[in-house]
Structure formats: structure tokens, C-alpha cells
Short mmCIF file of C-alpha atoms in Angstrom, two decimals:
data_model
loop_
_atom_site.label_atom_id
_atom_site.label_comp_id
_atom_site.label_asym_id
_atom_site.label_seq_id
_atom_site.Cartn_x
_atom_site.Cartn_y
_atom_site.Cartn_z
CA MET M 1219 0.00 0.00 0.00
CA ALA M 1220 2.87 2.35 0.85
CA ALA M 1221 4.48 1.77 -2.53
CA GLU M 1222 1.22 2.80 -4.21
CA TYR M 1223 1.55 6.35 -2.92
CA ARG M 1224 5.30 6.65 -3.14
CA GLU M 1225 5.49 7.95 -6.71
CA PRO M 1226 3.00 10.86 -6.32
CA LEU M 1227 4.74 11.99 -3.15
CA LEU M 1228 8.18 12.07 -4.80
CA LYS M 1229 6.97 13.55 -8.07
CA LYS M 1230 7.96 17.20 -8.38
CA LYS M 1231 5.01 19.53 -8.73
CA HIS M 1232 5.16 22.49 -11.10
CA TYR M 1233 3.03 25.58 -10.61
CA LYS M 1234 1.48 27.21 -13.63
CA ASN M 1235 2.45 30.85 -13.07
CA CYS M 1236 5.80 30.27 -11.38
CA PRO M 1237 8.83 31.29 -13.50
CA GLY M 1238 11.12 29.02 -11.51
CA CYS M 1239 8.90 26.01 -12.21
CA LYS M 1240 8.92 26.86 -15.92
CA VAL M 1241 12.71 26.77 -15.85
CA ASP M 1242 12.60 23.42 -14.05
CA GLU M 1243 10.31 22.03 -16.73
CA MET M 1244 12.68 23.33 -19.40
CA LYS M 1245 15.63 21.64 -17.69
CA GLU M 1246 13.79 18.32 -17.61
CA LEU M 1247 13.22 18.48 -21.36
CA GLU M 1248 16.60 19.72 -22.57
CA GLN M 1249 19.40 17.36 -23.47
CA GLY M 1250 23.11 17.89 -23.82
CA LEU M 1251 25.28 20.82 -22.77
CA PRO M 1252 23.24 24.03 -22.24
CA ILE M 1253 25.27 26.31 -24.50
CA ARG M 1254 22.89 29.27 -24.55
CA PRO M 1255 22.69 29.77 -20.74
CA LEU M 1256 26.47 29.36 -20.51
CA LEU M 1257 27.05 32.11 -23.07
CA SER M 1258 24.48 34.38 -21.41
CA ILE M 1259 26.12 34.11 -17.99
CA TRP M 1260 29.60 34.45 -19.47
CA ILE M 1261 28.74 37.68 -21.29
CA ILE M 1262 26.95 39.23 -18.30
CA VAL M 1263 29.82 38.55 -15.91
CA LEU M 1264 32.35 39.63 -18.53
CA CYS M 1265 30.55 42.96 -18.77
CA THR M 1266 30.84 43.49 -15.01
CA GLY M 1267 34.45 42.28 -14.80
CA LYS M 1268 35.61 44.51 -17.65
CA ASP M 1269 33.92 47.54 -16.14
CA ASN M 1270 35.36 46.79 -12.71
CA LEU M 1271 38.92 47.38 -13.89
CA CYS M 1272 38.64 49.24 -17.15
CA CYS M 1273 38.12 52.60 -15.48
CA SER M 1274 38.92 52.61 -11.79
CA GLY M 1275 40.85 49.48 -11.05
CA LEU M 1276 42.78 50.30 -14.18
CA GLY M 1277 45.66 51.58 -12.11
CA PHE M 1278 47.74 53.31 -14.73
CA GLU M 1279 44.72 55.21 -16.06
CA SER M 1280 43.74 56.23 -12.55
CA ARG M 1281 47.28 57.40 -11.88
CA ILE M 1282 47.42 59.62 -14.93
CA ARG M 1283 43.92 60.90 -14.29
CA ILE M 1284 44.83 61.86 -10.72
CA ARG M 1285 47.80 63.72 -12.16
CA ASP M 1286 45.42 65.61 -14.45
CA PHE M 1287 43.15 66.49 -11.52
CA HIS M 1288 46.13 68.20 -9.81
CA ILE M 1289 45.00 67.02 -6.37
CA ALA M 1290 48.24 65.32 -5.34
CA GLU M 1291 50.94 67.66 -4.05
CA ARG M 1292 53.74 65.13 -4.65
CA GLU M 1293 54.17 62.51 -7.32
CA GLU M 1294 54.53 59.86 -4.62
CA ASP M 1295 50.95 60.66 -3.48
CA ILE M 1296 49.37 59.93 -6.86
CA GLY M 1297 49.18 56.20 -6.14
CA SER M 1298 47.33 56.85 -2.87
CA TYR M 1299 44.66 58.96 -4.54
CA ALA M 1300 44.34 56.43 -7.35
CA GLY M 1301 43.77 53.78 -4.68
CA TYR M 1302 40.88 55.84 -3.26
CA VAL M 1303 39.23 55.89 -6.68
CA GLY M 1304 39.74 52.14 -7.09
CA SER M 1305 38.50 51.27 -3.59
CA ALA M 1306 35.35 53.40 -3.92
CA PHE M 1307 33.82 50.78 -6.20
CA MET M 1308 34.44 47.91 -3.80
CA LEU M 1309 33.30 49.96 -0.80
CA GLY M 1310 29.96 50.55 -2.46
CA ARG M 1311 29.68 46.88 -3.36
CA ALA M 1312 30.56 45.75 0.19
CA LEU M 1313 27.87 48.00 1.69
CA THR M 1314 25.04 46.85 -0.56
CA SER M 1315 25.80 43.26 -1.64
CA VAL M 1316 23.72 41.68 1.13
CA SER M 1317 20.80 43.98 0.34
CA TRP M 1318 20.96 43.05 -3.33
CA GLY M 1319 20.99 39.37 -2.37
CA ILE M 1320 17.83 39.85 -0.27
CA PHE M 1321 16.24 41.77 -3.13
CA ALA M 1322 17.09 38.96 -5.56
CA ASP M 1323 15.56 36.34 -3.25
CA ARG M 1324 12.36 38.35 -2.94
CA TYR M 1325 11.82 39.81 -6.41
CA GLY M 1326 13.98 37.67 -8.67
CA ARG M 1327 17.46 37.36 -10.16
CA LYS M 1328 16.58 38.97 -13.48
CA PRO M 1329 15.73 42.47 -12.11
CA VAL M 1330 19.04 42.58 -10.22
CA ILE M 1331 20.95 41.56 -13.36
CA ILE M 1332 19.23 44.20 -15.49
CA MET M 1333 19.76 46.95 -12.91
CA GLY M 1334 23.41 45.93 -12.54
CA THR M 1335 24.20 46.14 -16.24
CA THR M 1336 22.18 49.38 -16.53
CA SER M 1337 24.26 50.95 -13.77
CA VAL M 1338 27.38 50.10 -15.78
CA VAL M 1339 25.99 51.99 -18.77
CA ILE M 1340 25.17 55.12 -16.76
CA PHE M 1341 27.90 55.50 -14.17
CA ASN M 1342 30.71 54.11 -16.30
CA THR M 1343 29.96 56.80 -18.87
CA LEU M 1344 29.86 59.49 -16.17
CA PHE M 1345 33.18 58.28 -14.82
CA GLY M 1346 34.75 58.79 -18.23
CA LEU M 1347 33.44 62.36 -18.19
CA SER M 1348 34.74 63.13 -14.68
CA VAL M 1349 36.11 66.65 -14.36
CA ASN M 1350 37.53 66.34 -10.84
CA PHE M 1351 38.66 63.82 -8.25
CA TRP M 1352 35.46 63.77 -6.22
CA MET M 1353 33.26 63.19 -9.26
CA ALA M 1354 35.41 60.19 -10.12
CA VAL M 1355 35.12 58.80 -6.57
CA ILE M 1356 31.36 59.35 -6.35
CA THR M 1357 30.57 57.80 -9.71
CA ARG M 1358 32.62 54.71 -8.90
CA PHE M 1359 31.02 54.44 -5.46
CA LEU M 1360 27.52 54.66 -6.95
CA LEU M 1361 28.41 52.08 -9.57
CA GLY M 1362 29.59 49.66 -6.89
CA SER M 1363 26.49 50.34 -4.78
CA LEU M 1364 24.01 49.79 -7.61
CA ASN M 1365 25.79 46.89 -9.28
CA GLY M 1366 25.04 43.92 -7.06
CA LEU M 1367 24.69 41.17 -9.64
CA LEU M 1368 27.79 39.13 -8.85
CA GLY M 1369 26.11 37.22 -6.01
CA PRO M 1370 22.71 36.73 -7.71
CA ILE M 1371 24.38 35.67 -10.98
CA LYS M 1372 26.01 32.77 -9.10
CA ALA M 1373 22.62 31.75 -7.73
CA TYR M 1374 21.25 32.08 -11.26
CA ALA M 1375 24.06 29.85 -12.56
CA VAL M 1376 23.06 27.13 -10.09
CA GLU M 1377 19.34 27.40 -10.81
CA ILE M 1378 19.43 27.56 -14.60
CA PHE M 1379 21.42 24.31 -15.03
CA ARG M 1380 20.69 20.72 -14.19
CA ASP M 1381 22.60 19.19 -11.29
CA GLU M 1382 25.34 17.72 -13.47
CA TYR M 1383 26.14 21.14 -15.00
CA GLN M 1384 25.90 23.35 -11.89
CA ALA M 1385 29.64 23.21 -11.20
CA LEU M 1386 30.26 24.15 -14.84
CA GLY M 1387 27.93 27.13 -14.48
CA LEU M 1388 29.78 28.39 -11.40
CA SER M 1389 33.10 27.89 -13.13
CA THR M 1390 31.78 29.99 -16.00
CA VAL M 1391 31.13 32.85 -13.58
CA SER M 1392 34.66 32.79 -12.13
CA THR M 1393 36.21 32.33 -15.57
CA ALA M 1394 34.35 35.27 -17.11
CA TRP M 1395 35.14 37.45 -14.10
CA GLY M 1396 38.85 36.66 -14.29
CA ILE M 1397 39.01 37.26 -18.04
CA GLY M 1398 37.10 40.53 -17.62
CA LEU M 1399 39.64 41.70 -15.06
CA ILE M 1400 42.33 41.15 -17.67
CA ILE M 1401 40.56 42.42 -20.80
CA GLY M 1402 39.33 45.57 -19.05
CA PRO M 1403 42.75 47.04 -18.25
CA ALA M 1404 44.10 45.89 -21.60
CA LEU M 1405 41.27 47.65 -23.41
CA GLY M 1406 41.86 50.77 -21.35
CA GLY M 1407 45.55 50.68 -22.10
CA PHE M 1408 44.94 50.68 -25.85
CA LEU M 1409 42.05 53.20 -25.90
CA ALA M 1410 43.11 55.70 -23.21
CA GLN M 1411 44.39 59.07 -24.48
CA PRO M 1412 43.31 58.42 -28.10
CA ALA M 1413 44.17 61.96 -29.26
CA GLU M 1414 47.84 61.32 -28.42
CA LYS M 1415 48.01 57.73 -29.65
CA TYR M 1416 45.84 58.06 -32.75
CA PRO M 1417 46.03 61.73 -33.85
CA ASN M 1418 44.78 60.86 -37.33
CA LEU M 1419 41.47 59.63 -35.90
CA PHE M 1420 40.95 61.87 -32.88
CA SER M 1421 41.77 65.56 -32.65
CA LYS M 1422 42.73 67.27 -29.41
CA ASP M 1423 39.72 69.58 -29.72
CA SER M 1424 37.24 66.70 -29.91
CA LEU M 1425 35.33 65.18 -26.99
CA PHE M 1426 37.92 62.41 -26.71
CA GLY M 1427 40.69 64.98 -26.69
CA ARG M 1428 39.12 66.96 -23.83
CA PHE M 1429 38.30 63.75 -21.93
CA PRO M 1430 41.26 61.47 -22.74
CA TYR M 1431 39.88 58.52 -20.76
CA PHE M 1432 36.33 58.64 -22.05
CA LEU M 1433 36.85 56.31 -25.03
CA PRO M 1434 37.52 53.10 -23.03
CA CYS M 1435 34.63 53.94 -20.72
CA LEU M 1436 32.36 54.52 -23.70
CA ALA M 1437 33.39 51.21 -25.28
CA ILE M 1438 32.47 49.34 -22.09
CA SER M 1439 29.20 51.26 -21.75
CA ILE M 1440 28.16 50.37 -25.30
CA PHE M 1441 28.93 46.73 -24.63
CA ALA M 1442 26.97 46.91 -21.36
CA LEU M 1443 24.01 48.50 -23.17
CA ALA M 1444 23.89 45.60 -25.62
CA VAL M 1445 24.09 43.14 -22.72
CA THR M 1446 21.28 44.99 -20.89
CA ILE M 1447 19.00 44.71 -23.91
CA ALA M 1448 19.83 41.01 -24.31
CA THR M 1449 19.09 40.25 -20.62
CA CYS M 1450 15.46 41.26 -21.14
CA TRP M 1451 14.97 37.81 -22.71
CA LEU M 1452 16.60 35.90 -19.85
CA PRO M 1453 14.26 33.45 -18.09
CA GLU M 1454 13.62 34.15 -14.43
CA THR M 1455 14.64 31.29 -12.12
CA LEU M 1456 13.15 32.41 -8.79
CA HIS M 1457 10.24 30.27 -7.62
CA LYS M 1458 7.11 32.33 -6.93
CA HIS M 1459 4.49 29.84 -5.87
CA ASN M 1460 0.88 30.82 -5.47
CA ASP M 1461 -1.20 28.21 -3.65
CA ASN M 1462 -4.32 29.45 -5.40
CA ASP M 1463 -2.89 28.21 -8.67
CA GLN M 1464 -3.19 24.62 -7.59
CA SER M 1465 -5.97 22.67 -9.22
CA SER M 1466 -8.55 20.88 -7.14
CA ASP M 1467 -7.27 17.58 -8.48
CA ASP M 1468 -3.77 18.32 -7.21
CA SER M 1469 -5.14 19.20 -3.77
CA TYR M 1470 -7.26 16.04 -3.71
CA ASP M 1471 -4.30 13.86 -4.71
CA ALA M 1472 -2.16 15.42 -2.00
CA LEU M 1473 -4.81 14.84 0.66
CA GLU M 1474 -5.40 11.28 -0.51
CA ALA M 1475 -1.70 10.49 -0.39
CA ALA M 1476 -1.36 12.09 3.02
CA SER M 1477 -4.10 9.84 4.40
CA ASN M 1478 -1.70 6.94 4.44
CA GLU M 1479 -0.35 6.69 8.00
CA SER M 1480 3.10 5.38 7.21
CA ASN M 1481 3.73 8.02 4.58
CA THR M 1482 2.40 10.73 6.86
CA LYS M 1483 4.83 9.64 9.57
CA ASP M 1484 7.75 9.74 7.13
CA ILE M 1485 6.77 13.18 5.90
CA THR M 1486 6.48 14.52 9.45
CA GLU M 1487 9.89 13.19 10.41
CA LYS M 1488 11.46 14.69 7.30
CA ASP M 1489 9.80 18.07 7.95
CA GLU M 1490 10.99 18.07 11.56
CA GLY M 1491 14.50 17.21 10.42
CA ARG M 1492 14.48 20.00 7.89
CA GLU M 1493 13.13 22.47 10.43
CA SER M 1494 15.85 21.61 12.94
CA THR M 1495 18.51 21.84 10.20
CA SER M 1496 17.22 25.20 8.99
CA LYS M 1497 17.42 26.60 12.52
CA GLN M 1498 21.12 25.83 12.75
CA SER M 1499 23.33 28.85 12.37
CA LEU M 1500 25.35 29.03 9.17
CA LEU M 1501 28.24 30.30 11.28
CA LYS M 1502 28.52 26.79 12.76
CA ASN M 1503 28.74 25.18 9.33
CA TRP M 1504 32.53 24.93 9.33
CA PRO M 1505 33.01 23.61 5.78
CA LEU M 1506 30.93 26.48 4.40
CA MET M 1507 32.50 29.14 6.61
CA SER M 1508 36.05 27.95 5.87
CA SER M 1509 35.33 28.10 2.14
CA ILE M 1510 33.93 31.62 2.50
CA ILE M 1511 36.95 32.79 4.52
CA VAL M 1512 39.38 31.32 1.99
CA TYR M 1513 37.44 32.91 -0.87
CA CYS M 1514 37.51 36.32 0.88
CA VAL M 1515 41.27 36.10 1.45
CA PHE M 1516 41.94 35.08 -2.14
CA SER M 1517 39.64 37.80 -3.48
CA LEU M 1518 41.41 40.42 -1.37
CA HIS M 1519 44.77 39.15 -2.59
CA ASP M 1520 43.77 39.12 -6.27
CA MET M 1521 42.10 42.53 -6.25
CA ALA M 1522 45.05 44.08 -4.42
CA TYR M 1523 47.47 42.60 -6.94
CA THR M 1524 45.41 43.78 -9.91
CA GLU M 1525 45.20 47.32 -8.53
CA ILE M 1526 48.87 47.51 -7.54
CA PHE M 1527 50.34 45.89 -10.64
CA SER M 1528 49.25 48.66 -13.02
CA LEU M 1529 50.36 51.39 -10.60
CA TRP M 1530 53.71 49.68 -10.14
CA ALA M 1531 54.21 49.20 -13.88
CA VAL M 1532 53.73 52.90 -14.72
CA SER M 1533 55.66 54.21 -11.71
CA PRO M 1534 59.07 55.79 -12.46
CA ARG M 1535 62.19 53.67 -12.14
CA LYS M 1536 63.43 55.78 -9.27
CA TYR M 1537 60.47 54.60 -7.19
CA GLY M 1538 60.97 50.94 -8.07
CA GLY M 1539 58.52 50.83 -10.98
CA LEU M 1540 58.93 49.89 -14.64
CA SER M 1541 58.22 53.31 -16.25
CA TYR M 1542 55.79 51.59 -18.64
CA SER M 1543 53.37 53.50 -20.84
CA THR M 1544 49.63 52.78 -20.84
CA GLU M 1545 50.00 50.90 -24.11
CA GLN M 1546 52.79 48.68 -22.75
CA VAL M 1547 50.74 47.79 -19.67
CA GLY M 1548 47.77 47.04 -21.91
CA GLU M 1549 49.90 44.67 -23.97
CA VAL M 1550 51.06 42.78 -20.87
CA LEU M 1551 47.51 42.39 -19.59
CA ALA M 1552 46.21 41.39 -23.02
CA VAL M 1553 48.80 38.61 -23.23
CA SER M 1554 47.84 37.48 -19.72
CA GLY M 1555 44.14 37.41 -20.58
CA PHE M 1556 44.66 35.41 -23.76
CA SER M 1557 46.95 32.94 -22.02
CA LEU M 1558 44.45 32.50 -19.18
CA LEU M 1559 41.70 31.74 -21.68
CA VAL M 1560 43.87 29.16 -23.48
CA PHE M 1561 44.80 27.50 -20.17
CA GLN M 1562 41.19 27.30 -19.00
CA MET M 1563 40.05 25.73 -22.25
CA SER M 1564 42.89 23.24 -22.63
CA LEU M 1565 44.98 22.31 -19.57
CA TYR M 1566 42.75 23.19 -16.62
CA PRO M 1567 40.09 20.45 -17.08
CA PHE M 1568 42.85 17.82 -17.24
CA VAL M 1569 44.67 19.21 -14.17
CA GLU M 1570 41.46 19.43 -12.17
CA ARG M 1571 40.49 15.83 -12.99
CA LEU M 1572 43.98 14.66 -12.07
CA LEU M 1573 44.45 16.54 -8.78
CA GLY M 1574 41.01 17.83 -7.81
CA PRO M 1575 39.99 21.50 -7.31
CA VAL M 1576 41.14 21.68 -3.67
CA MET M 1577 44.65 20.41 -4.38
CA VAL M 1578 44.93 22.70 -7.42
CA SER M 1579 43.93 25.63 -5.22
CA ARG M 1580 46.55 24.73 -2.61
CA ILE M 1581 49.33 24.39 -5.18
CA GLY M 1582 48.37 27.71 -6.77
CA SER M 1583 48.44 29.48 -3.41
CA ILE M 1584 51.88 28.09 -2.51
CA LEU M 1585 53.46 28.92 -5.88
CA ALA M 1586 52.09 32.48 -5.76
CA ILE M 1587 54.26 33.32 -2.74
CA PRO M 1588 57.74 33.04 -4.36
CA LEU M 1589 56.35 34.49 -7.60
CA LEU M 1590 55.25 37.70 -5.90
CA GLN M 1591 58.54 37.91 -4.02
CA SER M 1592 60.35 38.03 -7.36
CA TYR M 1593 58.69 41.23 -8.61
CA PRO M 1594 61.18 43.66 -6.97
CA TRP M 1595 63.97 41.78 -8.75
CA ILE M 1596 62.07 41.93 -12.04
CA ALA M 1597 62.11 45.74 -11.80
CA MET M 1598 65.89 45.62 -12.06
CA LEU M 1599 65.73 44.15 -15.57
CA SER M 1600 65.46 46.10 -18.81
CA GLY M 1601 64.93 45.68 -22.53
CA PHE M 1602 63.74 42.42 -24.04
CA THR M 1603 64.59 40.47 -20.87
CA LEU M 1604 62.20 42.65 -18.86
CA THR M 1605 59.44 42.26 -21.45
CA LEU M 1606 59.80 38.49 -21.54
CA VAL M 1607 60.02 38.00 -17.77
CA ILE M 1608 57.18 40.38 -16.86
CA ASN M 1609 54.86 38.76 -19.40
CA CYS M 1610 55.68 35.27 -18.11
CA ALA M 1611 55.22 36.38 -14.50
CA SER M 1612 51.90 38.07 -15.28
CA VAL M 1613 50.59 35.01 -17.12
CA LEU M 1614 51.65 32.66 -14.31
CA LYS M 1615 50.21 34.91 -11.61
CA ASN M 1616 46.81 35.17 -13.30
CA VAL M 1617 46.67 31.43 -13.92
CA LEU M 1618 47.48 30.71 -10.25
CA SER M 1619 44.94 33.29 -9.08
CA ASP M 1620 42.28 31.68 -11.21
CA GLN M 1621 43.01 28.27 -9.72
CA HIS M 1622 42.70 29.19 -6.06
CA GLN M 1623 39.65 31.39 -6.77
CA ARG M 1624 37.99 28.46 -8.52
CA GLY M 1625 38.80 26.09 -5.67
CA ALA M 1626 37.33 28.39 -3.02
CA ALA M 1627 34.26 29.24 -5.12
CA ASN M 1628 33.55 25.59 -5.87
CA GLY M 1629 33.88 24.79 -2.16
CA ILE M 1630 31.26 27.41 -1.31
CA ALA M 1631 28.98 26.26 -4.10
CA MET M 1632 29.17 22.57 -3.32
CA THR M 1633 28.73 23.11 0.43
CA GLY M 1634 25.86 25.48 -0.19
CA MET M 1635 24.11 23.07 -2.54
CA SER M 1636 24.52 20.21 -0.03
CA LEU M 1637 22.98 22.40 2.67
CA PHE M 1638 20.17 23.39 0.33
CA LYS M 1639 19.35 19.78 -0.45
CA ALA M 1640 19.42 18.88 3.25
CA VAL M 1641 17.12 21.73 4.28
CA GLY M 1642 14.97 21.90 1.18
CA PRO M 1643 13.57 25.04 -0.49
CA ALA M 1644 11.73 27.31 1.88
CA GLY M 1645 8.32 28.17 0.55
CA GLY M 1646 9.15 26.71 -2.81
CA GLY M 1647 11.93 29.21 -3.38
CA ALA M 1648 15.22 28.32 -4.98
#
């Protein structure tokens, strides 16, 4: 008798007007690798990653812009002011990320994604038109505050794919973010100060001559506008169940199945177990918290390196820098980005299968220590030797950073999904 009711109880129910249930139905029908969702997530995150460093985190551009603002009394202070501009974005993001996550859980992932890419279009353009230091800081702060899609896009990546592709979806997020952090500065290095680099195309009296850093910002804003328009067709994955949408037949079947005593007892025990699990504090979930702490440390390390590298490269030799031009820094970062892409598409899957993501993350963290210690010695080189060594070091550093970021992110994702399956969706939400 118990077996008779087992199938209806375990069968997943889909609600008619729930966007999350429609996505679940779509996942049940699709076969093979979901190429379209992968490309959508990759482009959205790439848009955010490129903007993150193309204008503010783009250290050499920030340095020259601070020099143009004439706010620093000494040349040694330019890097400090450039750091304020770069940190304004992350300060805004740190203050509002939790709020955006709550908003995404209540109203959906898609609105947060659209508002995030729209903020890139508006405030990235205004940053390129900054006329003083405080305008640059405020626009970057507002962009960080209103662009909270990095967390919801990871939830979206889990919800839009079937179980066997969820890890691939999360890896797509980290991959696109890392490549964006490389392409952004490279793009800025080639497009900054176009009136000086390309006098045949841009005159000094034109808009790009009066605002020498507006062109890279405009390029990113146009790309973000196209992404914003495309996201209007993204499917929403948040479950919004309405009990009134249930048919009378569904309600009758549920009541009939629940009338069986043995099944009712099993359901009650499972519900009590889920309730007790859900009441446990996440702070006591040591695997999850350790993954989060590791991810935070690695993120701090990678963002600090990305900010400092460009400032160090354009700093004069007398201060221990490389005296590179914006174009030279852009070339180094472009080579790093291309090499990272090749590594992720060719060698990384094999290395991860051989060693596992955790071991790869550990090895990457250990190797990064002596690599970073070698940078002061690299500054003593010159000519072709300097070009070769700095490109190799930049490629290796970005590859190692990608590995330990992936390991920490996958640890959070896998622990979070295990917790989700143990507790179950609250109220039908995802």
C-alpha cells in the first residue's frame, strides 16, 4: 500500500504561473550541454568584470587621471589617490551586496541583473566624463552600490542548469570574471588618451581629446548596453508559488496520499528534520565558513594585486617601478588574458580531474608566494629580458589566481548546494 503512494509523493510539482517552475520544466526536457545559458552568464559577468577594472581598477589610467586632476601635491601621493578611486567601487559593493541578495531572493534574479548592467551603462559613462577627483570617486562608489549582480548571478548559474552542470555554471562565472579583469585594463591601455596615440582619428579639440579617458569607458558602456538589452529575454529562475494556482485535483491527490499513516509519519519526520537543520546557524557550518573565509582572502589578494600591478608598472624607475606607458601595460595584460583563456580551455580540465579542485587551489596558493617575491627583482631588468620575464610572470600569476579562486568558489557552491538539499527550499523558493 505504501508503494502505491510513493510515486506521487516524490513527483515534483510544477506551478502554472511560477517562473522558476517553468525553468525546471525546461531543464527536464533539454538534453546535452546548455550552450545558450552558458554564453548568457559568461557575457553578463564579462561585462561586469571589464567595467570593474577598465576605469577605476585600471591603475595606470587612474594614476594619470589623478595627475590631471592636480589634487596630489607630490608625485609619490598619486598612487594613494588612485587607490581611493579604485576602492570606492568595492566599498559601495561591500555595503550593498547583502541587500541586493535579499532583493534577488524576494523579487527575482533577473531584475538585479538588469539593474546591474544598466548601472554600468550610466555610471561608467559618467566616470569617463569626470572633471575632478570627487566626481570620479562618487561615480565609482555609486556604480559599486548599484551593481550587485555578482552574487545573484552565481545563484542564477546554479538554478538555470541541471545538477550535473551546476559546477560548470559556477566555473563559467569565475572564468568570465577573471578574463574581464584582464581584458578591461588591456582595453583601457589601448584606448586611453586616443588623441595622443591616434592623432589621425581623434583631434585634441574633440570630446575624446578633452576627456582622454572617455573612449575606453564609452566602449564598455556600449557593450553593457547591448548586454542589458539582451538580458530582457533571460528566463527568471526564482520560484514564486501561489497556492491558489493549484488545481482541485492536485489538492485532492495530496490529501489522498497524506491519508496513508506510514507516509504521513515519514513526511512529518522529514519536515521536523528540515526544520531543525534550517534553525542551525550558518556560522557553525565549518566547511561552508572555511570556504567563505578562503574565498575572501583570495579575493582580497587578487584585487590588491590587480590594482597595484598597473600602478607599479607605470611608476618611475626611481620609485621601483617599470616606467611603462599605458599601451605597454595594456599589452602585458592582453597577453595574460589570452593565455588564461587558453589554459582554461585546454589544460585546466585535465589538471582538475587529475588533482582535484582543492589540491589545485593549494598548489596555486603556494606557488604564488615566491612568484610575488620576485617582482622587486624583475624591476631591475630592462629591454627584451624585462618584457619576456614580466609577461611570463603576469601570465603565471593570473593562472594561479584563477586556480585558487575556482577552488574556493567551488567549495562554497558545493557546500551550499549540499545544505540546500538537506534543508529543502523554503516556501518553494530556490
